[in-house]
Amino acid sequence: MINYIGTGNLNQINSVKKSLPTQPEQNTVTDGQFTSALNNAQSPTKAMNTAESTRADRIAAIKTQVAEGSYKPDMEKVSASLLQFLVKEN
């Protein structure tokens, strides 16, 4: 048995529910939008992998030059970096 307290009967409540206008959901995402968002989320990962690959290639080339004895660092860049390091220490 269902106890109902209120004015009117249960049929009135059901008729109100049926008469309420339904609005379409505004925050629905289509499959295409989801796929696009997923691809965009993966783009930074791809960019990071590319940057890591480029850095690894650069390091390998420098290691080869050092091993061959042909590595010639830019002395101005080395000295500027060393001065910045020394200034931070003091």
PDB file of C-alpha atoms in Angstrom:
ATOM      1  CA  MET A   1       0.000   0.000   0.000  1.00  0.00           C
ATOM      2  CA  ILE A   2       1.297   3.465  -0.913  1.00  0.00           C
ATOM      3  CA  ASN A   3       0.550   6.331   1.436  1.00  0.00           C
ATOM      4  CA  TYR A   4       0.109   9.632  -0.322  1.00  0.00           C
ATOM      5  CA  ILE A   5      -0.115  12.951   1.491  1.00  0.00           C
ATOM      6  CA  GLY A   6      -1.012  16.055  -0.426  1.00  0.00           C
ATOM      7  CA  THR A   7      -3.769  17.826  -2.241  1.00  0.00           C
ATOM      8  CA  GLY A   8      -5.325  15.923  -5.082  1.00  0.00           C
ATOM      9  CA  ASN A   9      -4.605  12.412  -6.159  1.00  0.00           C
ATOM     10  CA  LEU A  10      -1.746  10.547  -7.858  1.00  0.00           C
ATOM     11  CA  ASN A  11      -3.326  10.963 -11.290  1.00  0.00           C
ATOM     12  CA  GLN A  12      -2.867  14.719 -11.026  1.00  0.00           C
ATOM     13  CA  ILE A  13       0.878  14.242 -10.438  1.00  0.00           C
ATOM     14  CA  ASN A  14       1.179  11.938 -13.439  1.00  0.00           C
ATOM     15  CA  SER A  15      -0.639  14.431 -15.662  1.00  0.00           C
ATOM     16  CA  VAL A  16       1.772  17.196 -14.594  1.00  0.00           C
ATOM     17  CA  LYS A  17       4.779  15.018 -15.430  1.00  0.00           C
ATOM     18  CA  LYS A  18       3.330  14.237 -18.848  1.00  0.00           C
ATOM     19  CA  SER A  19       2.607  17.866 -19.644  1.00  0.00           C
ATOM     20  CA  LEU A  20       6.092  19.198 -18.848  1.00  0.00           C
ATOM     21  CA  PRO A  21       7.933  20.134 -22.053  1.00  0.00           C
ATOM     22  CA  THR A  22      11.022  18.097 -22.734  1.00  0.00           C
ATOM     23  CA  GLN A  23      14.127  19.931 -23.790  1.00  0.00           C
ATOM     24  CA  PRO A  24      16.903  18.263 -25.742  1.00  0.00           C
ATOM     25  CA  GLU A  25      20.185  17.905 -23.920  1.00  0.00           C
ATOM     26  CA  GLN A  26      22.535  20.703 -24.833  1.00  0.00           C
ATOM     27  CA  ASN A  27      25.725  19.029 -23.685  1.00  0.00           C
ATOM     28  CA  THR A  28      25.623  15.985 -25.925  1.00  0.00           C
ATOM     29  CA  VAL A  29      28.827  14.959 -27.664  1.00  0.00           C
ATOM     30  CA  THR A  30      28.786  13.184 -30.988  1.00  0.00           C
ATOM     31  CA  ASP A  31      31.185  10.382 -31.859  1.00  0.00           C
ATOM     32  CA  GLY A  32      32.993  12.696 -34.266  1.00  0.00           C
ATOM     33  CA  GLN A  33      33.472  15.361 -31.606  1.00  0.00           C
ATOM     34  CA  PHE A  34      34.752  12.781 -29.137  1.00  0.00           C
ATOM     35  CA  THR A  35      37.225  11.384 -31.668  1.00  0.00           C
ATOM     36  CA  SER A  36      38.405  14.893 -32.516  1.00  0.00           C
ATOM     37  CA  ALA A  37      38.865  15.757 -28.841  1.00  0.00           C
ATOM     38  CA  LEU A  38      40.752  12.515 -28.272  1.00  0.00           C
ATOM     39  CA  ASN A  39      43.070  13.205 -31.208  1.00  0.00           C
ATOM     40  CA  ASN A  40      43.730  16.722 -29.925  1.00  0.00           C
ATOM     41  CA  ALA A  41      44.526  15.344 -26.474  1.00  0.00           C
ATOM     42  CA  GLN A  42      47.124  13.043 -28.020  1.00  0.00           C
ATOM     43  CA  SER A  43      48.803  15.846 -30.006  1.00  0.00           C
ATOM     44  CA  PRO A  44      50.947  17.104 -27.075  1.00  0.00           C
ATOM     45  CA  THR A  45      52.171  13.551 -26.550  1.00  0.00           C
ATOM     46  CA  LYS A  46      53.142  13.290 -30.215  1.00  0.00           C
ATOM     47  CA  ALA A  47      54.882  16.667 -30.068  1.00  0.00           C
ATOM     48  CA  MET A  48      56.746  15.644 -26.919  1.00  0.00           C
ATOM     49  CA  ASN A  49      57.850  12.374 -28.525  1.00  0.00           C
ATOM     50  CA  THR A  50      59.075  14.295 -31.576  1.00  0.00           C
ATOM     51  CA  ALA A  51      61.009  16.731 -29.368  1.00  0.00           C
ATOM     52  CA  GLU A  52      62.558  13.848 -27.415  1.00  0.00           C
ATOM     53  CA  SER A  53      63.495  12.111 -30.658  1.00  0.00           C
ATOM     54  CA  THR A  54      65.084  15.300 -32.026  1.00  0.00           C
ATOM     55  CA  ARG A  55      67.012  15.792 -28.784  1.00  0.00           C
ATOM     56  CA  ALA A  56      68.187  12.174 -28.802  1.00  0.00           C
ATOM     57  CA  ASP A  57      69.405  12.574 -32.404  1.00  0.00           C
ATOM     58  CA  ARG A  58      71.291  15.743 -31.452  1.00  0.00           C
ATOM     59  CA  ILE A  59      72.928  14.047 -28.485  1.00  0.00           C
ATOM     60  CA  ALA A  60      73.930  11.049 -30.605  1.00  0.00           C
ATOM     61  CA  ALA A  61      75.527  13.361 -33.187  1.00  0.00           C
ATOM     62  CA  ILE A  62      77.481  15.225 -30.482  1.00  0.00           C
ATOM     63  CA  LYS A  63      78.643  11.935 -28.930  1.00  0.00           C
ATOM     64  CA  THR A  64      79.896  10.822 -32.336  1.00  0.00           C
ATOM     65  CA  GLN A  65      81.777  14.102 -32.834  1.00  0.00           C
ATOM     66  CA  VAL A  66      83.342  13.836 -29.350  1.00  0.00           C
ATOM     67  CA  ALA A  67      84.420  10.247 -30.037  1.00  0.00           C
ATOM     68  CA  GLU A  68      85.990  11.311 -33.358  1.00  0.00           C
ATOM     69  CA  GLY A  69      87.601  14.374 -31.793  1.00  0.00           C
ATOM     70  CA  SER A  70      85.830  16.734 -34.180  1.00  0.00           C
ATOM     71  CA  TYR A  71      83.439  18.366 -31.662  1.00  0.00           C
ATOM     72  CA  LYS A  72      83.957  22.131 -31.521  1.00  0.00           C
ATOM     73  CA  PRO A  73      81.684  23.789 -28.935  1.00  0.00           C
ATOM     74  CA  ASP A  74      80.774  27.468 -29.303  1.00  0.00           C
ATOM     75  CA  MET A  75      83.065  28.997 -26.680  1.00  0.00           C
ATOM     76  CA  GLU A  76      80.935  32.144 -26.327  1.00  0.00           C
ATOM     77  CA  LYS A  77      77.886  30.046 -25.416  1.00  0.00           C
ATOM     78  CA  VAL A  78      79.955  27.959 -23.013  1.00  0.00           C
ATOM     79  CA  SER A  79      81.396  31.024 -21.272  1.00  0.00           C
ATOM     80  CA  ALA A  80      77.970  32.755 -21.076  1.00  0.00           C
ATOM     81  CA  SER A  81      76.473  29.643 -19.518  1.00  0.00           C
ATOM     82  CA  LEU A  82      79.365  29.318 -17.090  1.00  0.00           C
ATOM     83  CA  LEU A  83      79.034  32.967 -16.021  1.00  0.00           C
ATOM     84  CA  GLN A  84      75.300  32.552 -15.377  1.00  0.00           C
ATOM     85  CA  PHE A  85      76.041  29.486 -13.273  1.00  0.00           C
ATOM     86  CA  LEU A  86      78.724  31.335 -11.273  1.00  0.00           C
ATOM     87  CA  VAL A  87      76.464  34.354 -10.686  1.00  0.00           C
ATOM     88  CA  LYS A  88      73.676  32.145  -9.335  1.00  0.00           C
ATOM     89  CA  GLU A  89      76.081  30.444  -6.936  1.00  0.00           C
ATOM     90  CA  ASN A  90      77.206  33.730  -5.320  1.00  0.00           C
TER      91      ASN A  90
END
